[in-house]
Short mmCIF file of C-alpha atoms and ligand atoms in Angstrom, two decimals:
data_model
loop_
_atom_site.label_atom_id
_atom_site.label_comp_id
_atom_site.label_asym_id
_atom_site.label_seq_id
_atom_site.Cartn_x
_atom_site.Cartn_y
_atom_site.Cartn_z
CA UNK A 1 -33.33 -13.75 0.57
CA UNK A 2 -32.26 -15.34 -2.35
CA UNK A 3 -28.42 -13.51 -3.53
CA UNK A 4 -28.81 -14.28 -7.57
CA UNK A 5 -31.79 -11.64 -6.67
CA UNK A 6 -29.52 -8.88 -4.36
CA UNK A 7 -26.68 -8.85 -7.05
CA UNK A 8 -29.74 -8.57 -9.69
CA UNK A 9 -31.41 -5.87 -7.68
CA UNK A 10 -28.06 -4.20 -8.10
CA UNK A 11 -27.59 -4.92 -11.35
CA UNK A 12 -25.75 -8.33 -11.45
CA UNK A 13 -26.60 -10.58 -14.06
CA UNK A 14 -26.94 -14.14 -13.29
CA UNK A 15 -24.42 -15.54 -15.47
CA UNK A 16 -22.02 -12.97 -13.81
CA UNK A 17 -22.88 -13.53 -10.57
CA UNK A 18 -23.03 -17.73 -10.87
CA UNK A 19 -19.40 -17.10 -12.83
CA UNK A 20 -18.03 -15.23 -9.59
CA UNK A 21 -19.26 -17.69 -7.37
CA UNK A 22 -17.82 -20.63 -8.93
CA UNK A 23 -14.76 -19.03 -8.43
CA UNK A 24 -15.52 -17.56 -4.77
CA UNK A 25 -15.86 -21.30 -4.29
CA UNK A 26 -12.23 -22.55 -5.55
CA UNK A 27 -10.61 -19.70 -3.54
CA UNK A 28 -11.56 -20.88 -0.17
CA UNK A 29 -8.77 -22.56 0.84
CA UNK A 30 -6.26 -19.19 0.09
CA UNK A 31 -9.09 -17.14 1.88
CA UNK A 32 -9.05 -19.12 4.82
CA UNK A 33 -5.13 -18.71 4.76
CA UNK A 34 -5.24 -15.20 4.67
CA UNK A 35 -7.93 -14.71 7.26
CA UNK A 36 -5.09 -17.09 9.55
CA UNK A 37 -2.65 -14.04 9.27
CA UNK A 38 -5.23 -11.17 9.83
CA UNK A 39 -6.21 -13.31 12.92
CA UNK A 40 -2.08 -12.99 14.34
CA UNK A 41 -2.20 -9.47 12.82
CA UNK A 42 -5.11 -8.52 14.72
CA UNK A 43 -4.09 -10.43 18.15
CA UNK A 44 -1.02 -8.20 17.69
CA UNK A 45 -2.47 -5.38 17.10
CA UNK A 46 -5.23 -5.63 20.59
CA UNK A 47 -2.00 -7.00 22.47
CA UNK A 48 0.08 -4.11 21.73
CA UNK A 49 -3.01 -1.95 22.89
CA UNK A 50 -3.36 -3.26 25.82
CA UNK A 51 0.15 -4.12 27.06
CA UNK A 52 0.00 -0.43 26.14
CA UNK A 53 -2.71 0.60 28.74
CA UNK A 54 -4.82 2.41 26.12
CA UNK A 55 -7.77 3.94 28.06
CA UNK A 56 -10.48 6.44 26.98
CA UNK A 57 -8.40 8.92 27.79
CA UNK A 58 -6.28 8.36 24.74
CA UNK A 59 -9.25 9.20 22.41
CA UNK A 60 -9.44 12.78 22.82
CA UNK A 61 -7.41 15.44 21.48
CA UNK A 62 -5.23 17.96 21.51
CA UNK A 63 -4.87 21.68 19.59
CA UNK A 64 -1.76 23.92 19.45
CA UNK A 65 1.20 22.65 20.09
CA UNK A 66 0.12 19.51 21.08
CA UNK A 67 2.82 19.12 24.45
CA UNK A 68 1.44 15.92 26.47
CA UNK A 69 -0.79 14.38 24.01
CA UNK A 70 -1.54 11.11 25.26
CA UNK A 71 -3.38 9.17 22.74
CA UNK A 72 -0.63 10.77 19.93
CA UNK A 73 2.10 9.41 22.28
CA UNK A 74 0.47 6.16 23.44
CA UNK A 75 -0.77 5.44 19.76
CA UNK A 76 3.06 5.33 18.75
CA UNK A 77 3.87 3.17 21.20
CA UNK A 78 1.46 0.72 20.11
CA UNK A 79 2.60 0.74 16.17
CA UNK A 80 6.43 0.65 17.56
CA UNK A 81 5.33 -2.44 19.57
CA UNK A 82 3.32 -4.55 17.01
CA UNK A 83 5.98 -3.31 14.22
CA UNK A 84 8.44 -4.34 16.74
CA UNK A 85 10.72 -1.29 16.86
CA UNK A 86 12.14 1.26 19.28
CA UNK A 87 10.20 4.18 18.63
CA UNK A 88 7.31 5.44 16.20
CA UNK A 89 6.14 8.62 14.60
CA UNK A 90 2.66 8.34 13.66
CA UNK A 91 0.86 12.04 12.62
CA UNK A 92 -1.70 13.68 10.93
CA UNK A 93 1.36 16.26 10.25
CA UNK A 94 2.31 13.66 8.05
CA UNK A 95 0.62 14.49 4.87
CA UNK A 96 0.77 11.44 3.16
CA UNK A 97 3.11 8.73 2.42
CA UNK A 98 6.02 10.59 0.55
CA UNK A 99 6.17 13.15 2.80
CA UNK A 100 6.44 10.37 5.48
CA UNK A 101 9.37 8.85 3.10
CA UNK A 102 10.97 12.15 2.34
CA UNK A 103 10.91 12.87 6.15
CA UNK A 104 12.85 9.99 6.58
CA UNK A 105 15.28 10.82 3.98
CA UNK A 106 15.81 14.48 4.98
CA UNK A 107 16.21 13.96 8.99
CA UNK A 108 18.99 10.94 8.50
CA UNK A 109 20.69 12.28 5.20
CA UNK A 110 23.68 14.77 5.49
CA UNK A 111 25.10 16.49 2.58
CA UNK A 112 27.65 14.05 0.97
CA UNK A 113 26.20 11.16 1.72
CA UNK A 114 25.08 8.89 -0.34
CA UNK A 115 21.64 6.71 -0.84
CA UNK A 116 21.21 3.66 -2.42
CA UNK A 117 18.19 2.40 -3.83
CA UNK A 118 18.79 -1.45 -3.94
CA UNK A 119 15.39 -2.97 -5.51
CA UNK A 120 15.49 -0.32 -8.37
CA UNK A 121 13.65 2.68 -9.46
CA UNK A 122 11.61 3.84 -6.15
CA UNK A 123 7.87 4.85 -6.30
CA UNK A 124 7.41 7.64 -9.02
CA UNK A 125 6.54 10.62 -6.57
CA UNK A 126 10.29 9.86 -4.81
CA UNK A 127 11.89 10.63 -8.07
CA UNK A 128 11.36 14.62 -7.28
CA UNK A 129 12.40 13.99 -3.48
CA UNK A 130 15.79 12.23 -4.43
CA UNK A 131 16.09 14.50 -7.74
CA UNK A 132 16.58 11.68 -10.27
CA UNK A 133 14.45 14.22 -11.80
CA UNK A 134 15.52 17.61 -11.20
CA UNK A 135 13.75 19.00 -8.13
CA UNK A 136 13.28 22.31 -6.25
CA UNK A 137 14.29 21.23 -2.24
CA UNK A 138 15.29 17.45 -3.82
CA UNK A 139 18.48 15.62 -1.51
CA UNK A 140 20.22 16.23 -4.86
CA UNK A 141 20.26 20.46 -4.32
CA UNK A 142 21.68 19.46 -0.83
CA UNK A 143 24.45 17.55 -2.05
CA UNK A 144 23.01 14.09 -1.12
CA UNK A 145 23.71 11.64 -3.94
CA UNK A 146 22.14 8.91 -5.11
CA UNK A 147 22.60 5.64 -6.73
CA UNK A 148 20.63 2.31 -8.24
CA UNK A 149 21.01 -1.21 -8.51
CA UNK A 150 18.22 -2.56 -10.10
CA UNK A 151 16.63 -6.05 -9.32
CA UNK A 152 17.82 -9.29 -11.49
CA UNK A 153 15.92 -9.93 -14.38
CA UNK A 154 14.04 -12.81 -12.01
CA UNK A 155 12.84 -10.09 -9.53
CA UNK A 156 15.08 -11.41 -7.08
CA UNK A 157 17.89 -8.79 -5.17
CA UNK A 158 20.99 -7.98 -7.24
CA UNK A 159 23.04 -8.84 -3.99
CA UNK A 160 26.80 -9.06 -5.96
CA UNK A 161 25.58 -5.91 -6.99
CA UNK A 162 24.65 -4.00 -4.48
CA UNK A 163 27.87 -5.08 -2.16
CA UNK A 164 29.92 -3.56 -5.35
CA UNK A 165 27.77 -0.14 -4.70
CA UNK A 166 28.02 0.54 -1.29
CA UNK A 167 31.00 2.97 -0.68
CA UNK A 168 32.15 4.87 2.35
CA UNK A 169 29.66 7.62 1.51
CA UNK A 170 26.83 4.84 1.81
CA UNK A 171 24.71 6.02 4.48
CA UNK A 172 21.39 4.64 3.62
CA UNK A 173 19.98 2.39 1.75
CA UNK A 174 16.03 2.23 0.35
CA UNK A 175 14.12 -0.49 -0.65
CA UNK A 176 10.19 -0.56 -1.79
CA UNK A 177 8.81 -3.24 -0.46
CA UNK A 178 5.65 -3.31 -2.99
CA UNK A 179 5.65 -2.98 -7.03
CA UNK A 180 3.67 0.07 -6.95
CA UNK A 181 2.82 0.79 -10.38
CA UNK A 182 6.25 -0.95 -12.02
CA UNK A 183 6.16 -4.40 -14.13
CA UNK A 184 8.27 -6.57 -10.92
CA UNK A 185 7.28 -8.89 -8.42
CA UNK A 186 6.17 -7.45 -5.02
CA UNK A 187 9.10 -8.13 -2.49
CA UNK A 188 8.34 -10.68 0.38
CA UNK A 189 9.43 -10.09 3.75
CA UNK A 190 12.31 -12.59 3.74
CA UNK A 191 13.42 -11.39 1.03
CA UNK A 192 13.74 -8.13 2.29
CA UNK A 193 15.70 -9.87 5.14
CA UNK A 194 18.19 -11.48 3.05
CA UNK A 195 19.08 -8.12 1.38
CA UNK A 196 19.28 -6.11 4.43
CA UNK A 197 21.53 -8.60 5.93
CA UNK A 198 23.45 -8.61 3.19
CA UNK A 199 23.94 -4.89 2.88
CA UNK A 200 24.60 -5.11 6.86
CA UNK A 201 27.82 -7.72 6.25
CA UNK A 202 29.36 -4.89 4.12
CA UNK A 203 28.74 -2.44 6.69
CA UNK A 204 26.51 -2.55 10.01
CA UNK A 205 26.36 0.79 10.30
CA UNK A 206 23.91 1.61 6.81
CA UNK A 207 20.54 2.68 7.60
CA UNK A 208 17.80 0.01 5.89
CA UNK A 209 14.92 2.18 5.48
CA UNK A 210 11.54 0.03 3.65
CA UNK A 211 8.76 1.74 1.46
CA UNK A 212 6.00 -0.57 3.53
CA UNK A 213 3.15 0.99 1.67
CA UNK A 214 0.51 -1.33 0.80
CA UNK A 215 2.64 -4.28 2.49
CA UNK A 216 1.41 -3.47 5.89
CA UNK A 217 -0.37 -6.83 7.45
CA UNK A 218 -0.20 -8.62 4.11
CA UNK A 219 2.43 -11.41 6.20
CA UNK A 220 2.49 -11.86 9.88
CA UNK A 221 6.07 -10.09 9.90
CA UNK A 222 7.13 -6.82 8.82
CA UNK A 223 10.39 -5.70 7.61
CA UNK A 224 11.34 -4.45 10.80
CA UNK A 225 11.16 -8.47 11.92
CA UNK A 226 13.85 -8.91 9.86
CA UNK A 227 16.60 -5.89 10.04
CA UNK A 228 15.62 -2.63 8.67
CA UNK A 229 15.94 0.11 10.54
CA UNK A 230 12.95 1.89 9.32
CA UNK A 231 9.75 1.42 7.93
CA UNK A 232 7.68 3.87 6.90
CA UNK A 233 4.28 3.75 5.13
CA UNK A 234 0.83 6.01 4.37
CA UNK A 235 -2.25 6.08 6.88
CA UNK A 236 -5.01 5.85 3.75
CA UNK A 237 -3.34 2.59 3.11
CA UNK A 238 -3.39 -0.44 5.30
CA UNK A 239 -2.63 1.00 8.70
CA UNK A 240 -4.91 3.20 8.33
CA UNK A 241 -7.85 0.76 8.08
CA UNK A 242 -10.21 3.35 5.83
CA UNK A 243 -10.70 5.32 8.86
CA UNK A 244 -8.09 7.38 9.18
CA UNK A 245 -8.48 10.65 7.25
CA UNK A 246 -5.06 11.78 6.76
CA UNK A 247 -1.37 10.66 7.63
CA UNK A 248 1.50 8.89 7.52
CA UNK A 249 4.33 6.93 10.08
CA UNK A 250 7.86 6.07 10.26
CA UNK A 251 8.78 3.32 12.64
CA UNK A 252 12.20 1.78 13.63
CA UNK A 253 15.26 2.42 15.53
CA UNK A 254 14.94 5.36 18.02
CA UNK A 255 17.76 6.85 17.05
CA UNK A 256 16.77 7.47 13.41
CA UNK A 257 13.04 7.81 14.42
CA UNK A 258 14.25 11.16 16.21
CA UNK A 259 15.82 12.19 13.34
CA UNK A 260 13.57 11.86 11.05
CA UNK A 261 11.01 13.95 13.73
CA UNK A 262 13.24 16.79 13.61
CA UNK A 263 12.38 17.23 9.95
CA UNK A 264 8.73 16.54 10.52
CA UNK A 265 8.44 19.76 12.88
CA UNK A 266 12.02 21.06 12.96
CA UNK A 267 15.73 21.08 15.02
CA UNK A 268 14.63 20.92 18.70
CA UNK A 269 11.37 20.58 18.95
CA UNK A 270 10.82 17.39 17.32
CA UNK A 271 7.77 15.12 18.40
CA UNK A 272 7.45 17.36 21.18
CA UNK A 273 5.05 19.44 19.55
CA UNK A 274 2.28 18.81 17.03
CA UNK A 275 -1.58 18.71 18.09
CA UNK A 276 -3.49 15.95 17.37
CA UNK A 277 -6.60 17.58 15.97
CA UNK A 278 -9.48 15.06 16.80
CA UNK A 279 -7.86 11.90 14.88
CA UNK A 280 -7.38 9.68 17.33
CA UNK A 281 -10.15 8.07 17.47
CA UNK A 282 -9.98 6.91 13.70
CA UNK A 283 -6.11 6.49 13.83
CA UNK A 284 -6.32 3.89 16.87
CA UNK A 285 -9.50 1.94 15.44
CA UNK A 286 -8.31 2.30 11.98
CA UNK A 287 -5.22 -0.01 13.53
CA UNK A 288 -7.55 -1.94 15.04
CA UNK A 289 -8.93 -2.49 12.16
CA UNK A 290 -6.63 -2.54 9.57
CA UNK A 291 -5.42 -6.54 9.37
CA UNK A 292 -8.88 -7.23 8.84
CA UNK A 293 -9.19 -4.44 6.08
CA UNK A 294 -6.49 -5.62 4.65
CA UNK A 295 -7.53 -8.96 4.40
CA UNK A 296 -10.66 -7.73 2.75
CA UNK A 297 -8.41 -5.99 0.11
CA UNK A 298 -6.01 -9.18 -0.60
CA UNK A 299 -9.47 -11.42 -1.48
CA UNK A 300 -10.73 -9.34 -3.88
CA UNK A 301 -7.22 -9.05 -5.54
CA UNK A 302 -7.13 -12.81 -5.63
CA UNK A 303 -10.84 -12.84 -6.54
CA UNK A 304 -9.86 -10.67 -9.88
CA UNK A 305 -6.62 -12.19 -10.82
CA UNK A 306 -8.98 -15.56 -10.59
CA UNK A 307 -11.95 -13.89 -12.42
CA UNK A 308 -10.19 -11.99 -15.39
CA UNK A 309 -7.31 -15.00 -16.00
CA UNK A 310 -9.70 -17.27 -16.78
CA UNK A 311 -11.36 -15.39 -19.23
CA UNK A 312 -8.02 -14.76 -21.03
CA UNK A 313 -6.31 -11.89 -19.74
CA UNK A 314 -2.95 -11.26 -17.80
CA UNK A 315 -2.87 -10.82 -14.58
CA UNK A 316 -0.22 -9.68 -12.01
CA UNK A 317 0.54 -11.26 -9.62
CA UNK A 318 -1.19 -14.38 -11.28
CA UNK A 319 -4.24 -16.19 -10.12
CA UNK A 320 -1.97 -18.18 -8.01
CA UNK A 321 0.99 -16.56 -6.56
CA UNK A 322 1.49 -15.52 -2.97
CA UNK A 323 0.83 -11.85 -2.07
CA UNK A 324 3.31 -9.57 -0.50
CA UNK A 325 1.07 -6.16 -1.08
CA UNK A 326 -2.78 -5.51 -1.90
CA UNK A 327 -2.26 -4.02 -5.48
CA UNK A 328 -3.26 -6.49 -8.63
CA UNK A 329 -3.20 -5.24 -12.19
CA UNK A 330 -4.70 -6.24 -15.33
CA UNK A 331 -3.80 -6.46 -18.69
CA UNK A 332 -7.16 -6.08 -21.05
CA UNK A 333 -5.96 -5.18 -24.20
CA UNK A 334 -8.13 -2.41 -25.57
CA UNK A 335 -9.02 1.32 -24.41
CA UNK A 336 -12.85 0.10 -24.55
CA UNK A 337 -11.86 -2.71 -21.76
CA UNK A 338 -9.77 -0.13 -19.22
CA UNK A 339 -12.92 2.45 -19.57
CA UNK A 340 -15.78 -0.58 -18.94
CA UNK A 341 -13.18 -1.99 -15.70
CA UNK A 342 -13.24 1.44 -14.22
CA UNK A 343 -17.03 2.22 -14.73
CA UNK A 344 -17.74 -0.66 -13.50
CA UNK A 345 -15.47 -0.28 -10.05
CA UNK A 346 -16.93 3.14 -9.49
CA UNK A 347 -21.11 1.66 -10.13
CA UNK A 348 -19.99 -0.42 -7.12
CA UNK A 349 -18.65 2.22 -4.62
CA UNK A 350 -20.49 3.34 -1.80
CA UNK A 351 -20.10 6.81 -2.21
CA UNK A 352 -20.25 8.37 -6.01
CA UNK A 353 -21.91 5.36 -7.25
CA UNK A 354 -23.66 7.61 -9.77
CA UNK A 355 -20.69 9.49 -11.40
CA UNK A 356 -19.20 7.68 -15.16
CA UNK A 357 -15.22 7.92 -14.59
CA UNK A 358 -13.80 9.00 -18.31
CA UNK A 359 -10.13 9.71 -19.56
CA UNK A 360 -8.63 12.79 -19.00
CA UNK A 361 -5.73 14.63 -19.06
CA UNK A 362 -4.01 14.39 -16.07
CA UNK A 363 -1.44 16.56 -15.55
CA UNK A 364 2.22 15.26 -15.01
CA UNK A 365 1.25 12.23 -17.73
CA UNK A 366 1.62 11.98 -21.31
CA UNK A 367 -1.47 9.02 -21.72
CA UNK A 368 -4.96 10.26 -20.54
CA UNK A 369 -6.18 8.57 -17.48
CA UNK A 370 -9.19 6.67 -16.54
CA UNK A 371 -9.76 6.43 -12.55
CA UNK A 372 -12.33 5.34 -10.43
CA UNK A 373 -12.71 5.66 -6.45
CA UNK A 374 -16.05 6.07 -4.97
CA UNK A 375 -14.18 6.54 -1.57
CA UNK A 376 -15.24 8.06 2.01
CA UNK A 377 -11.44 9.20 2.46
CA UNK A 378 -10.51 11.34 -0.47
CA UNK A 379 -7.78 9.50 -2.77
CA UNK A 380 -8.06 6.69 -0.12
CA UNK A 381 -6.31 3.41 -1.74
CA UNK A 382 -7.27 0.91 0.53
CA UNK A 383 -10.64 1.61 -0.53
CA UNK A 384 -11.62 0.16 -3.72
CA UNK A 385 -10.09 2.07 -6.56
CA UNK A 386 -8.58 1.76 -9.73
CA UNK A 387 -6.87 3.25 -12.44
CA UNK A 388 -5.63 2.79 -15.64
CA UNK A 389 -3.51 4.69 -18.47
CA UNK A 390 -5.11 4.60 -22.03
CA UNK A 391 -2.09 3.56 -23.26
CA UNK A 392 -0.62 -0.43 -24.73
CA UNK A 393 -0.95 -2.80 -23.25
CA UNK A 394 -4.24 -1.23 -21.72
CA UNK A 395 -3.43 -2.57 -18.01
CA UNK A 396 -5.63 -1.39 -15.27
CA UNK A 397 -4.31 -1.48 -11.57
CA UNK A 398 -6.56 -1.38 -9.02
CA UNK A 399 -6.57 -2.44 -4.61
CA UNK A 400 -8.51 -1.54 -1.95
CA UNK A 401 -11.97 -2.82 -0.55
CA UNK A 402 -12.58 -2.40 3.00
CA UNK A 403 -14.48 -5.08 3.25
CA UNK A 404 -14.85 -8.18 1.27
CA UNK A 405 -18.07 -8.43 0.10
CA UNK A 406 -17.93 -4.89 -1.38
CA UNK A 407 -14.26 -5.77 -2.89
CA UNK A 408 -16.40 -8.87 -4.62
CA UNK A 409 -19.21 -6.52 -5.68
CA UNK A 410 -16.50 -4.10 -7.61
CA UNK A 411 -14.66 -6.56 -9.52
CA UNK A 412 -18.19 -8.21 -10.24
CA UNK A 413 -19.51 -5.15 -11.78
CA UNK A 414 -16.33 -4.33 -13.45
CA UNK A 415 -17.08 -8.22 -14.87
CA UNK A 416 -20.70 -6.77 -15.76
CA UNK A 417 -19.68 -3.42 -17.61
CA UNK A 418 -17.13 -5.78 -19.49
CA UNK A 419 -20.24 -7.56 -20.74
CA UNK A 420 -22.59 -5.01 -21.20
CA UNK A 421 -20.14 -3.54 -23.49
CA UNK A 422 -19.68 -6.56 -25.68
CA UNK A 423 -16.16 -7.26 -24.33
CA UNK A 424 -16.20 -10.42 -22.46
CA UNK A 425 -18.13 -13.52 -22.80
CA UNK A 426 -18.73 -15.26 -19.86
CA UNK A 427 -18.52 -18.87 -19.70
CA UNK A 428 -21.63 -20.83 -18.56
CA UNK A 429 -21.84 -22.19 -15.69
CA UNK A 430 -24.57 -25.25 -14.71
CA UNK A 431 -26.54 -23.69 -11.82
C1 PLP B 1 1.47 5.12 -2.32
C2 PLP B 1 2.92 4.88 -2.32
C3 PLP B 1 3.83 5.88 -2.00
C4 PLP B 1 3.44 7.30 -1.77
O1 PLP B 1 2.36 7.50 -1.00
P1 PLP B 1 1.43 8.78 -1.15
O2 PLP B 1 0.59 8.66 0.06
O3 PLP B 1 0.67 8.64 -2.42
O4 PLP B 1 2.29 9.98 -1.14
C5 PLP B 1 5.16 5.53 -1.96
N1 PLP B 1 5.58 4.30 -2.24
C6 PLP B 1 4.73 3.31 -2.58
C7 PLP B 1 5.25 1.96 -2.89
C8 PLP B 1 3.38 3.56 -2.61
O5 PLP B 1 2.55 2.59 -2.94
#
């Protein structure tokens, strides 16, 4: 069967579709680079489950307390082995990933101490765990402070700075590994390594703890390749490959990793307890999955950057940049544009296809909010999803797509509702 006809049937136009693939076409020399590291992510990941002796036994379940769960226990030896670190928490008890982060925070933090956050302001929802906004149960009401250096005006590591911050009360240090929804570049690995090692030569003994969310199997190292204690990330993001329902981990040094479990359930009992409740199943072949997913979700960032540049707008990271994290936003310029982007994402999804996203009033923001997510996990953001404040410049962000083709689909139909709305022209293209 003919494509032009499939997108049609799905309400494609031909100049849209012939645009995209004119593009597709120029991008397959990145794509094939990116399916090269979800081929070493994925070897990892199948090693690490079988040098791990994973067996059907693994894939059942546990209720209660949870004591000798075997596919909870053997599934965190598998992410500390591909993440290469001593020991891994990996839960459905993990609600998401700031409680993972917070968890982190809370188990290795004593009152006095002091955390650093070295590539500036952290991911908005950590603002109420550290209290940089005042915060019932924050680190700040237990006396932990906290402190900033932000990153040079290049996006590179303020490392002058940051040896001139640590002090004795230094005990940890943060560092987000992707932009999230700030205007900076997305940190690379080696990056990461050069500031952890530099934060190491003032002192050996500070914890490096990395915000991995969305930067899981975007490179074939993590940042626990290159120093940092711990890593810790969200299950409805890349690790979780889409099939994972719930969760969140924290990987790294043993030491910490126990730590951080005696805030997840409390003093004593640790990882010891906490049931597994029919997850893993999804959790181990949502790993499985995941570098692939991933993969899926860096082409169609690519694929947009490529698609919207050329038409005129701004796009970060550019059409050409290496990626260190799935998320791409786009700068349209007018309320109209962010509404069309979004109703266009959502005519794509599998699920919800039928539903017209508008702006509301979310709580917690002073802009109304357009989102779309036509998702099989609930708020899932390595599905395809996107949102945007109605507010200058008029960026949208979006990420996700669990699969290519469907990633393609969205950002085509995004392309279409742009159209349809008198927005865009799109350039001709000889067939
Ligand atoms: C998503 C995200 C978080 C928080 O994760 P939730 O699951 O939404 O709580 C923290 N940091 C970064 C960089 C993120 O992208």
């Amino acid at each position: 069967m003919d494509k032009t006809n499939i997108y049609k049937g799905l309400g494609i136009d031909e100049d849209v579709f012939r645009y995209g693939e004119g593009i597709c076409d120029e991008l397959s020399g990145r794509f094939a680079r990116i399916d090269e590291v979800s081929e070493i992510n994925q070897l990892k990941v199948i090693g690490a489950m079988q040098e791990c002796r994973v067996s059907e036994a693994c894939l059942g379940t546990t209720t209660g307390y949870g004591y000798n769960d075997i596919g909870r226990d053997t599934l965190e030896e598998v992410y500390a082995k591909v993440f290469h670190t001593e020991a891994a928490l990996v839960r459905p008890l993990i609600a998401c990933g700031t409680h993972a982060l917070a968890i982190a925070l809370f188990g290795n933090l004593r009152p006095g101490d002091e955390l650093i956050s070295i590539a500036g302001k952290p991911y908005d929802t950590l603002e109420e765990v550290i209290g940089i906004r005042p915060s019932r149960g924050s680190l700040a009401e237990y006396g932990i402070t906290y402190s900033q250096v932000d990153l040079l005006p290049n996006g590179n590591f303020d490392l002058d700075g940051i040896k001139k911050a640590i002090s004795d009360k230094t005990k940890m240090v943060t560092i987000q590994r992707s932009k999230g929804y700030e205007v900076r570049k997305t940190l690379s690995v080696a990056q990461i390594g050069e500031a952890i090692a530099c934060v190491k030569s003032v002192r050996p003994d500070i914890i490096c703890m990395v915000d991995n969310c969305y930067g899981e199997f975007t490179e074939t190292i993590e940042p626990s390749d290159v120093g940092a204690d711990l890593i810790v990330g969200s299950l409805i993001k890349n690790p979780g490959g889409g099939l994972a329902p719930v969760g969140g981990y924290i990987a790294g040094k043993a030491e910490y990793v126990e730590n951080a479990s005696y805030r997840m359930t409390c003093p004593g009992l640790g990882s010891e307890v906490g049931p597994s409740l029919g997850v893993n199943p999804a959790f181990y072949q949502g790993f499985f999955m995941a570098p692939i997913v991933t993969a899926s979700a860096l082409k169609g960032a690519i694929f947009a950057a490529n698609v919207y540049e050329r038409l005129g707008f701004s796009a970060l990271p550019d059409g050409k940049e290496d990626r260190h994290d799935i998320i791409e936003s786009i700068t349209l310029g007018s309320p109209e544009a962010v509404v069309a982007f979004c109703k266009g994402i959502q005519k794509a999804a599998p699920v919800d296809s039928f539903v017209t996203p508008e702006p509301w009033d979310m709580p917690g923001y002073d802009d109304p909010v357009v989102m779309a997510a036509g998702a099989f996990v609930q708020g899932s953001s390595i599905e395809l999803s996107a949102d945007g404040p109605i507010r200058p410049p008029y960026s949208v962000y979006f990420q996700g797509g669990l699969t290519w083709p469907s990633a393609k689909l969205g950002i085509l139909m995004s392309l279409q509702e742009m159209k349809n709305a008198g927005l865009v022209e799109i350039p001709k293209i000889q067939s």
